[in-house]
Each structure stands twice: as structure tokens, then as C-alpha cells.
mmCIF file of C-alpha atoms and ligand atoms in Angstrom:
data_model
loop_
_atom_site.group_PDB
_atom_site.id
_atom_site.type_symbol
_atom_site.label_atom_id
_atom_site.label_comp_id
_atom_site.label_asym_id
_atom_site.label_seq_id
_atom_site.Cartn_x
_atom_site.Cartn_y
_atom_site.Cartn_z
ATOM 1 C CA MET A 1046 -3.346 -18.564 -15.405
ATOM 2 C CA ARG A 1047 -3.255 -18.185 -11.651
ATOM 3 C CA GLN A 1048 -4.382 -14.778 -10.366
ATOM 4 C CA VAL A 1049 -2.791 -13.601 -7.125
ATOM 5 C CA TYR A 1050 -3.697 -10.316 -5.497
ATOM 6 C CA LEU A 1051 -1.000 -9.109 -3.083
ATOM 7 C CA ASP A 1052 -2.039 -5.475 -2.735
ATOM 8 C CA TYR A 1053 -4.442 -5.522 0.232
ATOM 9 C CA SER A 1054 -3.029 -2.234 1.515
ATOM 10 C CA ALA A 1055 -4.276 -0.542 -1.671
ATOM 11 C CA THR A 1056 -7.777 -1.944 -1.289
ATOM 12 C CA THR A 1057 -9.597 -5.159 -0.362
ATOM 13 C CA PRO A 1058 -12.465 -7.074 -1.957
ATOM 14 C CA VAL A 1059 -15.882 -6.588 -0.315
ATOM 15 C CA LYS A 1060 -16.753 -9.677 1.730
ATOM 16 C CA LYS A 1061 -19.956 -11.519 0.807
ATOM 17 C CA GLU A 1062 -21.616 -10.853 4.189
ATOM 18 C CA VAL A 1063 -20.833 -7.165 3.725
ATOM 19 C CA LEU A 1064 -22.344 -7.017 0.246
ATOM 20 C CA ASP A 1065 -25.427 -8.957 1.402
ATOM 21 C CA ALA A 1066 -25.944 -6.476 4.240
ATOM 22 C CA MET A 1067 -25.670 -3.538 1.826
ATOM 23 C CA LEU A 1068 -27.920 -4.662 -1.036
ATOM 24 C CA PRO A 1069 -31.353 -3.907 0.515
ATOM 25 C CA TYR A 1070 -30.315 -0.279 1.063
ATOM 26 C CA PHE A 1071 -30.084 0.507 -2.640
ATOM 27 C CA SER A 1072 -33.662 -0.123 -3.726
ATOM 28 C CA GLU A 1073 -35.741 -1.682 -0.949
ATOM 29 C CA PHE A 1074 -34.860 0.674 1.918
ATOM 30 C CA TYR A 1075 -34.067 3.684 -0.245
ATOM 31 C CA GLY A 1076 -35.618 6.347 1.996
ATOM 32 C CA ASN A 1077 -33.609 9.434 2.924
ATOM 33 C CA PRO A 1078 -32.616 8.905 6.579
ATOM 34 C CA SER A 1079 -33.355 12.583 7.284
ATOM 35 C CA SER A 1080 -37.003 12.342 6.192
ATOM 36 C CA LEU A 1081 -39.767 12.141 8.776
ATOM 37 C CA TYR A 1082 -42.154 9.569 7.273
ATOM 38 C CA ALA A 1083 -42.169 5.868 8.024
ATOM 39 C CA ILE A 1084 -40.060 4.659 5.068
ATOM 40 C CA ALA A 1085 -37.099 6.625 6.398
ATOM 41 C CA GLY A 1086 -37.248 4.619 9.618
ATOM 42 C CA GLU A 1087 -35.360 1.532 8.414
ATOM 43 C CA PRO A 1088 -32.416 3.489 6.894
ATOM 44 C CA LYS A 1089 -32.238 5.642 10.023
ATOM 45 C CA GLU A 1090 -31.980 2.569 12.240
ATOM 46 C CA ALA A 1091 -29.391 1.060 9.911
ATOM 47 C CA LEU A 1092 -27.183 4.140 10.329
ATOM 48 C CA ALA A 1093 -27.416 3.896 14.105
ATOM 49 C CA LYS A 1094 -26.502 0.202 14.037
ATOM 50 C CA ALA A 1095 -23.510 0.763 11.748
ATOM 51 C CA ARG A 1096 -22.291 3.646 13.904
ATOM 52 C CA LYS A 1097 -22.271 1.316 16.895
ATOM 53 C CA GLN A 1098 -20.457 -1.413 14.931
ATOM 54 C CA VAL A 1099 -17.684 1.009 13.935
ATOM 55 C CA ALA A 1100 -17.516 2.516 17.443
ATOM 56 C CA ASP A 1101 -17.214 -0.967 18.975
ATOM 57 C CA LEU A 1102 -14.207 -1.810 16.806
ATOM 58 C CA ILE A 1103 -12.187 1.039 18.369
ATOM 59 C CA GLY A 1104 -13.673 1.342 21.855
ATOM 60 C CA ALA A 1105 -15.443 4.640 21.112
ATOM 61 C CA GLY A 1106 -18.923 5.935 21.892
ATOM 62 C CA GLU A 1107 -21.434 6.084 19.023
ATOM 63 C CA LYS A 1108 -21.621 9.872 19.186
ATOM 64 C CA GLU A 1109 -17.883 10.044 18.611
ATOM 65 C CA ILE A 1110 -18.152 8.509 15.113
ATOM 66 C CA THR A 1111 -18.949 10.703 12.098
ATOM 67 C CA PHE A 1112 -19.126 9.132 8.655
ATOM 68 C CA THR A 1113 -17.244 10.768 5.782
ATOM 69 C CA SER A 1114 -16.899 9.942 2.082
ATOM 70 C CA CYS A 1115 -13.503 8.235 2.569
ATOM 71 C CA GLY A 1116 -10.328 8.148 4.625
ATOM 72 C CA THR A 1117 -8.969 11.062 2.629
ATOM 73 C CA GLU A 1118 -11.907 13.255 3.662
ATOM 74 C CA ALA A 1119 -11.440 12.255 7.313
ATOM 75 C CA ASP A 1120 -7.763 13.319 7.136
ATOM 76 C CA ASN A 1121 -8.625 16.594 5.377
ATOM 77 C CA TRP A 1122 -11.387 17.363 7.863
ATOM 78 C CA ALA A 1123 -9.264 16.624 10.935
ATOM 79 C CA VAL A 1124 -6.461 18.971 9.931
ATOM 80 C CA MET A 1125 -8.534 21.713 8.229
ATOM 81 C CA GLY A 1126 -11.168 21.610 10.964
ATOM 82 C CA ALA A 1127 -8.607 21.881 13.762
ATOM 83 C CA ALA A 1128 -6.621 24.579 11.931
ATOM 84 C CA ASP A 1129 -9.743 26.714 11.505
ATOM 85 C CA ALA A 1130 -11.189 26.154 14.981
ATOM 86 C CA LEU A 1131 -7.906 26.993 16.715
ATOM 87 C CA LYS A 1132 -6.617 29.787 14.491
ATOM 88 C CA ASN A 1133 -6.763 32.286 17.345
ATOM 89 C CA LYS A 1134 -4.581 30.041 19.478
ATOM 90 C CA GLY A 1135 -1.809 29.431 16.946
ATOM 91 C CA ASN A 1136 -0.843 28.467 13.407
ATOM 92 C CA HIS A 1137 1.657 25.649 13.891
ATOM 93 C CA ILE A 1138 0.998 22.017 12.970
ATOM 94 C CA ILE A 1139 3.326 19.054 13.498
ATOM 95 C CA THR A 1140 3.180 15.970 11.288
ATOM 96 C CA THR A 1141 5.731 13.579 9.763
ATOM 97 C CA LYS A 1142 7.550 13.112 6.463
ATOM 98 C CA ILE A 1143 5.982 9.663 5.950
ATOM 99 C CA GLU A 1144 2.256 10.509 6.086
ATOM 100 C CA HIS A 1145 -0.197 9.494 3.378
ATOM 101 C CA HIS A 1146 -0.665 12.178 0.716
ATOM 102 C CA ALA A 1147 -4.148 12.864 2.147
ATOM 103 C CA MET A 1148 -2.358 14.428 5.129
ATOM 104 C CA LEU A 1149 0.796 15.750 3.426
ATOM 105 C CA HIS A 1150 -1.072 17.599 0.681
ATOM 106 C CA SER A 1151 -3.611 18.973 3.182
ATOM 107 C CA CYS A 1152 -0.721 20.381 5.218
ATOM 108 C CA GLU A 1153 0.892 21.848 2.088
ATOM 109 C CA PHE A 1154 -2.434 23.534 1.308
ATOM 110 C CA LEU A 1155 -2.541 25.031 4.811
ATOM 111 C CA GLU A 1156 1.031 26.310 4.388
ATOM 112 C CA LYS A 1157 -0.251 28.425 1.488
ATOM 113 C CA HIS A 1158 -2.811 29.921 3.862
ATOM 114 C CA GLY A 1159 -0.583 31.156 6.646
ATOM 115 C CA TYR A 1160 -0.012 27.992 8.658
ATOM 116 C CA GLU A 1161 3.412 26.635 9.529
ATOM 117 C CA VAL A 1162 4.037 22.913 9.391
ATOM 118 C CA THR A 1163 6.888 20.875 10.878
ATOM 119 C CA TYR A 1164 7.455 17.549 9.115
ATOM 120 C CA LEU A 1165 9.217 15.237 11.572
ATOM 121 C CA ASP A 1166 12.005 12.924 10.399
ATOM 122 C CA VAL A 1167 11.861 9.178 10.967
ATOM 123 C CA ASP A 1168 14.650 6.665 11.637
ATOM 124 C CA SER A 1169 15.793 3.935 9.243
ATOM 125 C CA GLU A 1170 12.832 1.729 10.267
ATOM 126 C CA GLY A 1171 10.331 4.542 9.734
ATOM 127 C CA LEU A 1172 9.785 5.249 13.434
ATOM 128 C CA VAL A 1173 9.086 8.731 14.803
ATOM 129 C CA ASP A 1174 11.198 9.742 17.807
ATOM 130 C CA PRO A 1175 8.970 10.951 20.697
ATOM 131 C CA ALA A 1176 11.770 13.269 21.913
ATOM 132 C CA ALA A 1177 11.875 14.912 18.474
ATOM 133 C CA LEU A 1178 8.125 15.473 18.647
ATOM 134 C CA GLU A 1179 8.389 17.118 22.042
ATOM 135 C CA ALA A 1180 11.274 19.315 20.840
ATOM 136 C CA ALA A 1181 9.218 20.522 17.850
ATOM 137 C CA ILE A 1182 6.332 21.839 19.979
ATOM 138 C CA THR A 1183 6.057 25.635 20.238
ATOM 139 C CA ASP A 1184 3.513 27.879 21.977
ATOM 140 C CA LYS A 1185 1.815 28.205 18.571
ATOM 141 C CA THR A 1186 1.305 24.458 18.043
ATOM 142 C CA ILE A 1187 -2.399 23.628 17.668
ATOM 143 C CA LEU A 1188 -2.362 20.114 16.175
ATOM 144 C CA ILE A 1189 -0.141 17.049 16.004
ATOM 145 C CA SER A 1190 -1.017 14.457 13.356
ATOM 146 C CA ILE A 1191 0.981 11.224 13.151
ATOM 147 C CA MET A 1192 -0.147 8.135 11.250
ATOM 148 C CA PHE A 1193 -0.737 4.910 13.190
ATOM 149 C CA VAL A 1194 0.598 2.462 10.580
ATOM 150 C CA ASN A 1195 2.503 3.487 7.473
ATOM 151 C CA ASN A 1196 0.855 2.293 4.265
ATOM 152 C CA GLU A 1197 4.092 1.606 2.382
ATOM 153 C CA VAL A 1198 6.463 -0.040 4.853
ATOM 154 C CA GLY A 1199 3.923 -1.103 7.503
ATOM 155 C CA THR A 1200 5.768 0.460 10.429
ATOM 156 C CA VAL A 1201 3.545 0.925 13.524
ATOM 157 C CA GLU A 1202 4.226 4.220 15.319
ATOM 158 C CA PRO A 1203 4.241 4.506 19.143
ATOM 159 C CA ILE A 1204 0.906 6.369 19.119
ATOM 160 C CA LYS A 1205 0.146 6.030 22.826
ATOM 161 C CA GLU A 1206 3.455 7.614 23.777
ATOM 162 C CA LEU A 1207 3.172 10.343 21.121
ATOM 163 C CA ALA A 1208 -0.426 11.187 22.117
ATOM 164 C CA ALA A 1209 0.657 11.474 25.766
ATOM 165 C CA ILE A 1210 3.202 14.135 24.780
ATOM 166 C CA ALA A 1211 0.482 16.089 22.955
ATOM 167 C CA LYS A 1212 -1.801 15.821 25.967
ATOM 168 C CA LYS A 1213 0.917 17.010 28.354
ATOM 169 C CA HIS A 1214 1.213 20.181 26.238
ATOM 170 C CA ASN A 1215 -2.556 20.516 25.807
ATOM 171 C CA ILE A 1216 -2.397 20.043 22.034
ATOM 172 C CA LEU A 1217 -4.914 18.135 19.886
ATOM 173 C CA PHE A 1218 -3.664 14.781 18.582
ATOM 174 C CA HIS A 1219 -4.933 13.156 15.384
ATOM 175 C CA THR A 1220 -3.895 9.832 13.893
ATOM 176 C CA ASP A 1221 -4.546 8.384 10.433
ATOM 177 C CA ALA A 1222 -5.461 4.820 11.384
ATOM 178 C CA VAL A 1223 -6.608 3.666 7.941
ATOM 179 C CA GLN A 1224 -3.939 0.914 7.801
ATOM 180 C CA ALA A 1225 -4.193 0.039 11.497
ATOM 181 C CA LEU A 1226 -7.951 -0.555 11.534
ATOM 182 C CA GLY A 1227 -8.813 -4.244 11.486
ATOM 183 C CA ASN A 1228 -5.135 -5.187 11.655
ATOM 184 C CA MET A 1229 -4.467 -4.668 15.361
ATOM 185 C CA GLU A 1230 -6.284 -4.037 18.637
ATOM 186 C CA ILE A 1231 -7.343 -0.388 18.828
ATOM 187 C CA ASP A 1232 -8.834 1.265 21.884
ATOM 188 C CA VAL A 1233 -9.044 5.022 21.403
ATOM 189 C CA LYS A 1234 -9.504 5.650 25.127
ATOM 190 C CA GLU A 1235 -6.392 3.718 26.020
ATOM 191 C CA LEU A 1236 -4.418 5.331 23.184
ATOM 192 C CA GLY A 1237 -5.464 8.815 24.284
ATOM 193 C CA VAL A 1238 -6.018 10.199 20.771
ATOM 194 C CA ASP A 1239 -8.431 13.085 20.105
ATOM 195 C CA MET A 1240 -9.216 12.258 16.467
ATOM 196 C CA MET A 1241 -8.715 9.202 14.267
ATOM 197 C CA SER A 1242 -9.294 8.602 10.540
ATOM 198 C CA MET A 1243 -10.696 5.320 9.172
ATOM 199 C CA SER A 1244 -11.749 3.883 5.813
ATOM 200 C CA ALA A 1245 -13.994 0.920 4.947
ATOM 201 C CA HIS A 1246 -12.350 -0.344 1.766
ATOM 202 C CA LYS A 1247 -9.132 -1.343 3.540
ATOM 203 C CA ILE A 1248 -11.086 -3.717 5.838
ATOM 204 C CA TYR A 1249 -13.166 -5.652 3.267
ATOM 205 C CA GLY A 1250 -15.872 -2.979 3.136
ATOM 206 C CA PRO A 1251 -16.947 -0.796 0.193
ATOM 207 C CA LYS A 1252 -15.035 2.107 -1.346
ATOM 208 C CA GLY A 1253 -16.267 5.658 -0.832
ATOM 209 C CA ILE A 1254 -17.009 5.495 2.882
ATOM 210 C CA GLY A 1255 -14.855 6.467 5.844
ATOM 211 C CA ALA A 1256 -15.209 7.920 9.305
ATOM 212 C CA LEU A 1257 -13.563 10.347 11.680
ATOM 213 C CA TYR A 1258 -13.505 9.562 15.388
ATOM 214 C CA ILE A 1259 -13.747 12.816 17.339
ATOM 215 C CA ARG A 1260 -13.370 12.402 21.089
ATOM 216 C CA LYS A 1261 -16.294 13.755 23.130
ATOM 217 C CA GLY A 1262 -15.540 17.345 24.097
ATOM 218 C CA VAL A 1263 -13.244 18.072 21.132
ATOM 219 C CA ARG A 1264 -14.522 20.818 18.831
ATOM 220 C CA ILE A 1265 -13.308 21.329 15.287
ATOM 221 C CA SER A 1266 -14.859 23.335 12.446
ATOM 222 C CA ASN A 1267 -17.013 21.619 9.841
ATOM 223 C CA TYR A 1268 -15.486 20.784 6.484
ATOM 224 C CA MET A 1269 -18.605 19.936 4.481
ATOM 225 C CA HIS A 1270 -21.309 22.618 4.671
ATOM 226 C CA GLY A 1271 -24.988 22.028 3.982
ATOM 227 C CA GLY A 1272 -27.740 20.071 5.717
ATOM 228 C CA ALA A 1273 -27.955 18.905 9.317
ATOM 229 C CA GLN A 1274 -26.823 15.297 8.738
ATOM 230 C CA GLU A 1275 -24.422 13.451 11.059
ATOM 231 C CA ASN A 1276 -25.465 15.441 14.121
ATOM 232 C CA LYS A 1277 -24.762 18.675 12.165
ATOM 233 C CA LYS A 1278 -21.101 17.734 11.831
ATOM 234 C CA ARG A 1279 -20.920 16.498 8.238
ATOM 235 C CA ALA A 1280 -23.428 17.700 5.645
ATOM 236 C CA GLY A 1281 -24.608 15.610 2.718
ATOM 237 C CA THR A 1282 -27.219 12.850 2.419
ATOM 238 C CA GLU A 1283 -25.769 9.769 4.054
ATOM 239 C CA ASN A 1284 -24.354 6.971 1.889
ATOM 240 C CA THR A 1285 -26.699 4.516 3.610
ATOM 241 C CA ALA A 1286 -25.577 1.353 1.811
ATOM 242 C CA GLY A 1287 -21.909 2.321 2.205
ATOM 243 C CA ILE A 1288 -22.336 3.027 5.899
ATOM 244 C CA VAL A 1289 -24.155 -0.287 6.418
ATOM 245 C CA GLY A 1290 -21.288 -2.035 4.606
ATOM 246 C CA PHE A 1291 -18.681 -0.264 6.737
ATOM 247 C CA GLY A 1292 -20.569 -1.290 9.872
ATOM 248 C CA LYS A 1293 -20.729 -4.950 8.813
ATOM 249 C CA ALA A 1294 -17.042 -4.958 7.818
ATOM 250 C CA ALA A 1295 -16.151 -3.424 11.205
ATOM 251 C CA GLU A 1296 -18.169 -6.060 13.043
ATOM 252 C CA LEU A 1297 -16.476 -8.886 11.117
ATOM 253 C CA ALA A 1298 -13.056 -7.300 11.702
ATOM 254 C CA ARG A 1299 -13.736 -7.167 15.449
ATOM 255 C CA ILE A 1300 -14.986 -10.751 15.685
ATOM 256 C CA HIS A 1301 -12.203 -12.258 13.545
ATOM 257 C CA LEU A 1302 -9.330 -9.960 14.532
ATOM 258 C CA GLN A 1303 -7.031 -12.573 16.087
ATOM 259 C CA GLU A 1304 -7.648 -15.085 13.283
ATOM 260 C CA HIS A 1305 -6.948 -12.383 10.682
ATOM 261 C CA ILE A 1306 -3.700 -11.312 12.352
ATOM 262 C CA GLN A 1307 -2.585 -14.932 12.681
ATOM 263 C CA HIS A 1308 -3.432 -15.793 9.053
ATOM 264 C CA THR A 1309 -1.849 -12.715 7.465
ATOM 265 C CA SER A 1310 1.268 -12.518 9.627
ATOM 266 C CA SER A 1311 2.130 -16.187 9.160
ATOM 267 C CA LEU A 1312 1.783 -15.949 5.345
ATOM 268 C CA ARG A 1313 3.723 -12.663 5.321
ATOM 269 C CA ASP A 1314 6.527 -14.206 7.393
ATOM 270 C CA TYR A 1315 6.572 -17.244 5.087
ATOM 271 C CA LEU A 1316 6.780 -14.934 2.054
ATOM 272 C CA ILE A 1317 9.729 -12.981 3.478
ATOM 273 C CA GLN A 1318 11.513 -16.150 4.570
ATOM 274 C CA GLN A 1319 11.097 -17.843 1.161
ATOM 275 C CA VAL A 1320 12.195 -14.750 -0.761
ATOM 276 C CA GLN A 1321 15.306 -14.357 1.385
ATOM 277 C CA GLU A 1322 16.115 -18.053 1.065
ATOM 278 C CA GLN A 1323 15.695 -18.211 -2.704
ATOM 279 C CA ILE A 1324 16.829 -14.799 -3.910
ATOM 280 C CA ASP A 1325 20.109 -12.976 -3.170
ATOM 281 C CA HIS A 1326 20.538 -9.313 -2.345
ATOM 282 C CA VAL A 1327 17.086 -8.689 -0.878
ATOM 283 C CA TYR A 1328 16.404 -6.194 1.919
ATOM 284 C CA VAL A 1329 13.313 -5.897 4.101
ATOM 285 C CA ASN A 1330 12.299 -2.273 4.696
ATOM 286 C CA GLY A 1331 10.542 -1.058 7.829
ATOM 287 C CA SER A 1332 10.440 -2.355 11.381
ATOM 288 C CA ARG A 1333 10.492 -6.112 11.927
ATOM 289 C CA GLU A 1334 9.018 -5.794 15.389
ATOM 290 C CA HIS A 1335 6.462 -2.973 15.030
ATOM 291 C CA ARG A 1336 4.805 -3.984 11.776
ATOM 292 C CA HIS A 1337 1.453 -4.318 9.990
ATOM 293 C CA PRO A 1338 0.670 -8.070 9.974
ATOM 294 C CA GLY A 1339 0.236 -8.305 6.183
ATOM 295 C CA ASN A 1340 3.037 -6.042 4.958
ATOM 296 C CA ALA A 1341 6.242 -7.109 3.209
ATOM 297 C CA ASN A 1342 8.222 -4.219 1.708
ATOM 298 C CA LEU A 1343 11.202 -5.659 -0.152
ATOM 299 C CA THR A 1344 14.129 -4.167 -2.042
ATOM 300 C CA PHE A 1345 15.681 -6.293 -4.795
ATOM 301 C CA GLU A 1346 19.094 -4.825 -5.506
ATOM 302 C CA PHE A 1347 20.242 -3.995 -9.057
ATOM 303 C CA ILE A 1348 16.787 -4.036 -10.679
ATOM 304 C CA GLU A 1349 13.830 -1.763 -11.380
ATOM 305 C CA GLY A 1350 10.634 -2.243 -9.374
ATOM 306 C CA GLU A 1351 8.555 -1.066 -12.353
ATOM 307 C CA ALA A 1352 9.986 -3.807 -14.582
ATOM 308 C CA MET A 1353 9.300 -6.420 -11.891
ATOM 309 C CA LEU A 1354 5.757 -5.131 -11.431
ATOM 310 C CA LEU A 1355 4.982 -5.431 -15.155
ATOM 311 C CA TYR A 1356 6.457 -8.932 -15.421
ATOM 312 C CA LEU A 1357 4.527 -10.068 -12.330
ATOM 313 C CA ASP A 1358 1.365 -8.532 -13.795
ATOM 314 C CA MET A 1359 1.863 -10.544 -17.004
ATOM 315 C CA ASN A 1360 1.919 -13.600 -14.738
ATOM 316 C CA GLY A 1361 -1.344 -12.688 -13.007
ATOM 317 C CA ILE A 1362 0.255 -11.223 -9.871
ATOM 318 C CA ALA A 1363 -0.771 -7.793 -8.557
ATOM 319 C CA VAL A 1364 1.719 -5.992 -6.298
ATOM 320 C CA SER A 1365 2.704 -2.379 -5.820
ATOM 321 C CA THR A 1366 5.897 -0.352 -6.013
ATOM 322 C CA GLY A 1367 6.018 1.928 -2.988
ATOM 323 C CA SER A 1368 2.427 3.170 -2.779
ATOM 324 C CA ALA A 1369 -0.413 3.103 -5.283
ATOM 325 C CA CYS A 1370 -0.513 6.891 -5.277
ATOM 326 C CA SER A 1371 3.044 7.277 -6.523
ATOM 327 C CA SER A 1372 3.019 4.308 -8.880
ATOM 328 C CA ALA A 1373 2.016 6.477 -11.850
ATOM 329 C CA SER A 1374 5.156 8.574 -11.423
ATOM 330 C CA LEU A 1375 8.804 7.675 -11.141
ATOM 331 C CA THR A 1376 9.540 9.993 -8.210
ATOM 332 C CA PRO A 1377 11.060 7.814 -5.505
ATOM 333 C CA SER A 1378 8.801 7.033 -2.554
ATOM 334 C CA HIS A 1379 8.771 9.862 0.009
ATOM 335 C CA VAL A 1380 8.555 7.259 2.773
ATOM 336 C CA LEU A 1381 11.650 5.278 1.773
ATOM 337 C CA SER A 1382 13.494 8.567 1.100
ATOM 338 C CA ALA A 1383 12.681 9.784 4.622
ATOM 339 C CA MET A 1384 14.015 6.467 5.977
ATOM 340 C CA GLY A 1385 17.324 7.134 4.243
ATOM 341 C CA VAL A 1386 17.064 4.352 1.646
ATOM 342 C CA PRO A 1387 19.344 5.243 -1.314
ATOM 343 C CA VAL A 1388 17.535 6.175 -4.550
ATOM 344 C CA GLU A 1389 18.856 3.136 -6.514
ATOM 345 C CA ARG A 1390 17.459 0.826 -3.868
ATOM 346 C CA ILE A 1391 14.119 2.645 -3.752
ATOM 347 C CA HIS A 1392 13.720 1.931 -7.464
ATOM 348 C CA GLY A 1393 14.113 -1.785 -6.787
ATOM 349 C CA THR A 1394 11.396 -1.889 -4.129
ATOM 350 C CA LEU A 1395 8.080 -3.760 -4.132
ATOM 351 C CA ARG A 1396 5.266 -3.670 -1.578
ATOM 352 C CA LEU A 1397 3.501 -7.019 -1.215
ATOM 353 C CA THR A 1398 0.541 -7.052 1.161
ATOM 354 C CA VAL A 1399 -1.349 -10.228 2.015
ATOM 355 C CA GLY A 1400 -4.934 -10.523 3.243
ATOM 356 C CA ASP A 1401 -7.716 -12.883 4.273
ATOM 357 C CA MET A 1402 -8.084 -14.511 0.830
ATOM 358 C CA THR A 1403 -4.343 -15.189 0.376
ATOM 359 C CA THR A 1404 -3.217 -18.835 0.502
ATOM 360 C CA LYS A 1405 0.139 -20.575 0.949
ATOM 361 C CA GLU A 1406 -0.087 -21.770 -2.697
ATOM 362 C CA ASP A 1407 -0.409 -18.114 -3.747
ATOM 363 C CA ILE A 1408 2.802 -17.294 -1.904
ATOM 364 C CA ASP A 1409 4.664 -20.260 -3.425
ATOM 365 C CA TYR A 1410 3.594 -19.151 -6.918
ATOM 366 C CA VAL A 1411 4.636 -15.542 -6.239
ATOM 367 C CA VAL A 1412 8.044 -16.554 -4.859
ATOM 368 C CA SER A 1413 8.864 -18.794 -7.816
ATOM 369 C CA THR A 1414 7.720 -16.128 -10.289
ATOM 370 C CA LEU A 1415 9.716 -13.470 -8.428
ATOM 371 C CA LYS A 1416 12.793 -15.675 -8.553
ATOM 372 C CA ASN A 1417 12.476 -15.983 -12.355
ATOM 373 C CA VAL A 1418 11.936 -12.299 -12.933
ATOM 374 C CA VAL A 1419 14.786 -11.245 -10.658
ATOM 375 C CA ASN A 1420 17.205 -13.650 -12.375
ATOM 376 C CA LYS A 1421 16.103 -12.484 -15.809
ATOM 377 C CA LEU A 1422 16.310 -8.776 -15.012
ATOM 378 C CA ARG A 1423 19.661 -9.109 -13.281
ATOM 379 C CA GLU A 1424 21.050 -10.967 -16.320
ATOM 380 C CA ILE A 1425 19.894 -8.169 -18.598
ATOM 381 C CA SER A 1426 21.289 -5.463 -16.349
ATOM 382 C CA SER A 1427 24.675 -7.209 -16.002
ATOM 383 C CA VAL A 1428 24.871 -7.766 -19.786
ATOM 384 C CA SER A 1429 23.922 -4.160 -20.449
ATOM 385 C CA SER A 1430 26.449 -2.823 -17.960
ATOM 386 C CA LYS A 1431 29.219 -5.016 -19.462
ATOM 387 C CA LYS A 1432 28.395 -3.747 -22.926
ATOM 388 C CA GLY A 1433 28.351 -0.224 -21.569
ATOM 389 C CA TRP A 1434 24.689 0.410 -22.512
HETATM 390 C C1 PLP B 708 -5.886 4.321 1.825
HETATM 391 C C2 PLP B 708 -5.367 5.312 2.816
HETATM 392 C C3 PLP B 708 -5.958 6.584 2.967
HETATM 393 C C4 PLP B 708 -7.063 7.058 2.080
HETATM 394 O O1 PLP B 708 -8.286 6.426 2.308
HETATM 395 P P1 PLP B 708 -9.398 6.494 1.145
HETATM 396 O O2 PLP B 708 -10.625 5.941 1.780
HETATM 397 O O3 PLP B 708 -8.880 5.665 0.015
HETATM 398 O O4 PLP B 708 -9.536 7.923 0.766
HETATM 399 C C5 PLP B 708 -5.453 7.427 3.929
HETATM 400 N N1 PLP B 708 -4.433 7.061 4.714
HETATM 401 C C6 PLP B 708 -3.840 5.851 4.609
HETATM 402 C C7 PLP B 708 -2.725 5.506 5.523
HETATM 403 C C8 PLP B 708 -4.281 4.948 3.653
HETATM 404 O O5 PLP B 708 -3.674 3.761 3.538
#
């Protein structure tokens, strides 16, 4: 049976070049980069090289990159670190209703500890209104955190404009760029952001390694406490192999960026076009214009996304309903809810995300399988409603 993976926004396979770069750092160059003897030299140099590779992908300086254990840790650190460092200045944080849970749950934690959080609304495409951001600022606001690209619907936020508002009011600006990295041009200097979260496993690197960009001159409190690693900013023996893998993945992402965008966006557009041509009552969620190149978020009216997901899985196709984090529960997606999508429609929504290994044949197989499952499920639901089940 054909296997088709259409969940690249959940994670990506590690590319061969990335794995090859990592392997020597498990057993050949195993030294602790903090040690002073000669065998620590190679790992130490490898960290420096990877830091430059990640910095180069986003137009940052090497000293502005600190490695973390994942994107989630980078998000936690940015908000907790800013909240602690600026607690004498204020206790108000502004974010949005559509953030990843790494940010939302961190903010909810801070609310239990005396901080106040404003969760901005979004419009029907998932876009944040810059005027609403400016209106939410108070003299107690210490941090604004708005994601670059939404992981469920793929909407790209106007980060440059939003960061300029923060700067005008002298407030720190953080963005979760985990879904943006490797999928669009990013230049932190041009964007004007103070902090930015990244993760390797969404760009064909390994799981368990991320980074936080912290603009030179910005001071936040540490989140991990211990040794003097990462220029005393993030304690814990470095995940050398993971960092090397992240560096290689970042280098490949930079070199092949245009090719990657072209490949994924053309297959994504083909997928949407075929689905709309062959299946009735389908809606595309999110912005058409400001969108992640690989994201298709589709609502199939009158059916359950969970049932579709299981049927597709039986046919070797991996997709997601809403986001991977909420797929274990039946609570409707917080992102689609914030966009005003009615609950019945949210339940009929699938997220299909294409990537570098996706082919046109994969898409054709997925569309024909989708067509079968939608017809079947709609038949069942119309029979059951006629019989009054
Ligand atoms: C995947 C993801 C994260 C979490 O990154 P991990 O490295 O898996 O912890 C955070 N934010 C967004 C937008 C993501 O897509």
C-alpha cells in the first residue's frame, strides 16, 4: 500500500545529509564541549559552526543564537525570562488567541503568578489587527508575543508592522517562528524583532533541539539554571549531535529556500485545486495570500474530521485534524474557534501539509482517497439523519 505523509507541520524526516553530519558526534567526537582538554576541541568547534549556520538563516549574529531543547523551551524561556526580568516595570503581556500551546499555556501559568495577559482576537483569516495591538498596550505592558506563522491554518502575521508598534512603545517583541523558519525569507534585523523561537525538527533536522534568537542588548532572565554553557544563558551540557544537525538543516534550508517554496506551494495549490474540483462543500481556512507554502487547511462540510483521519490512515495517508496537540481530544481547535468558524465545521476540518519529499502522485492518491471517504461518510450521515439516528 502507498504511504503518504502529509503532516510536515507536525514534524519532518531528518535529511540524509543532516544525519550524516550528526553521526560522528555520538561516539567519535563525544567530548564535553565545556572540557578543557584536546578531545573537547572538535565538539566545541562544531557548536560554533552550527551557531553560525542557524544565525545565517535568519540574518542574526552568532552571539544572538542560544540553543534550547526544543521550540517549546524557547517559547517558555522568552516569556518567562522577560516576565521575570521586567517585573519591576510592569506585569502585562500581550499575545493572541491563536498561539501554539507552548505560548498559551506559558501565559496561563504566568496569570497564576500575578501577571495579566491580553489575548488578541484575529479576523476570519486568522490575521491580527495592528490597531488592536496598539489599543491593548498599557503603561504596564512588558512583552508582546505574536506568532509568525500559525501552525494550524498557515496564516502569516504582519510581524514587521506589529514589531514596529512594540518598538514605538519601547516594549519587547517576541515571535514564535517555528513554522516560518525554512519556509520563507527571514531577516531578524529587517523584521525588528527582539526575540524569536525556532525548532530543528520542523526543517528536516532532529527532534529535541531548538534555539532562541535574542537581539544583542536585550536582557532576559535565565530559565535553565546550572552550568555556564551557552555563554551562561542556558545551562545544561549541549546536545552536540542535535545542534550539529540543526546547523546542517539550517544551512540546507538557506541554500534551497526558493526551490523548497516553489515545490511545496505548487503541490499545495494543486491539492487545493483538485479537492475543490472533485469534492463539493469544501472550504479553505486561513489566508490565501499570506500563507505558509505547504499548508492546506480544509473543511469538509457534514462530516467528522476524526472519521476521515482514521479512514485515510487505513489507506496509508497521514494527516492531522487541527493540530497534533489537540488531536487526542475532541475540543474544537482554539485557532479555528478564534477565527469564528462554527463548531460543526471545525469538526469537519483536516490539516494537510506538504513538504520536500511529497510528489504529485502522492497528491493524486490523496485526492482520490479523500473523494471516496467523503462520499462514503456523507452517505452514512444522510442515511442516519433520514432514519433519525
Ligand atoms: C512545533 C511548534 C512548536 C514546538 O516546537 P517543539 O520543538 O516541538 O517543542 C512551537 N510553536 C509552533 C508554532 C510549532 O509549530
